Short mmCIF file of C-alpha atoms in Angstrom, two decimals:
data_model
loop_
_atom_site.label_atom_id
_atom_site.label_comp_id
_atom_site.label_asym_id
_atom_site.label_seq_id
_atom_site.Cartn_x
_atom_site.Cartn_y
_atom_site.Cartn_z
CA TYR A 967 240.82 -42.24 36.22
CA CYS A 968 239.00 -42.53 39.54
CA ALA A 969 235.70 -41.39 38.08
CA SER A 970 236.02 -43.84 35.18
CA SER A 971 236.72 -46.68 37.60
CA LEU A 972 233.71 -45.76 39.72
CA VAL A 973 231.45 -45.56 36.67
CA LEU A 974 232.78 -48.92 35.49
CA CYS A 975 231.99 -50.57 38.84
CA VAL A 976 228.47 -49.15 38.93
CA SER A 977 227.88 -50.18 35.32
CA VAL A 978 229.01 -53.76 35.93
CA PHE A 979 226.80 -53.95 39.02
CA THR A 980 223.85 -52.67 36.98
CA LEU A 981 224.74 -55.17 34.27
CA SER A 982 224.36 -58.00 36.78
CA THR A 983 220.76 -56.98 37.46
CA LEU A 984 219.62 -56.90 33.82
CA LYS A 985 218.27 -59.77 31.75
CA PRO A 986 220.86 -61.08 29.28
CA LEU A 987 220.32 -60.23 25.62
CA SER A 988 217.92 -57.38 26.36
CA LYS A 989 218.46 -54.03 24.64
CA GLU A 990 219.62 -52.39 27.87
CA PHE A 991 222.01 -55.26 28.57
CA ASN A 992 223.59 -55.04 25.11
CA ALA A 993 223.91 -51.27 25.33
CA LEU A 994 225.53 -51.49 28.75
CA VAL A 995 227.96 -54.18 27.58
CA MET A 996 229.11 -51.87 24.79
CA TYR A 997 229.38 -48.98 27.26
CA VAL A 998 231.47 -51.08 29.67
CA ALA A 999 233.72 -52.14 26.80
CA CYS A 1000 234.28 -48.48 25.87
CA MET A 1001 235.05 -47.60 29.48
CA LEU A 1002 237.59 -50.43 29.66
CA VAL A 1003 239.26 -49.17 26.49
CA GLN A 1004 239.35 -45.65 27.94
CA ILE A 1005 241.06 -46.86 31.12
CA PHE A 1006 243.45 -49.03 29.09
CA ILE A 1007 244.51 -46.07 26.93
CA PHE A 1008 245.10 -43.95 30.04
CA CYS A 1009 247.16 -46.68 31.74
CA ASP A 1010 249.12 -47.46 28.58
CA ALA A 1011 250.04 -43.80 28.10
CA ALA A 1012 251.11 -43.56 31.74
CA ASN A 1013 253.22 -46.68 31.29
CA ASP A 1014 254.95 -45.14 28.28
CA VAL A 1015 255.74 -42.02 30.32
CA THR A 1016 257.11 -44.15 33.16
CA ILE A 1017 259.33 -46.19 30.83
CA ALA A 1018 260.70 -43.15 28.96
#
């Protein structure tokens, strides 16, 4: 969880330095979206454990 959050922060910072609509920008946007989904799944599973 901590490593994913750190990678997400670094990726978003890197995203802010790239030109919009470049290949690197588009690839990094997709990567950030996947990282957000990964963190969401982890948090959602932890929430289900907490509720149960």
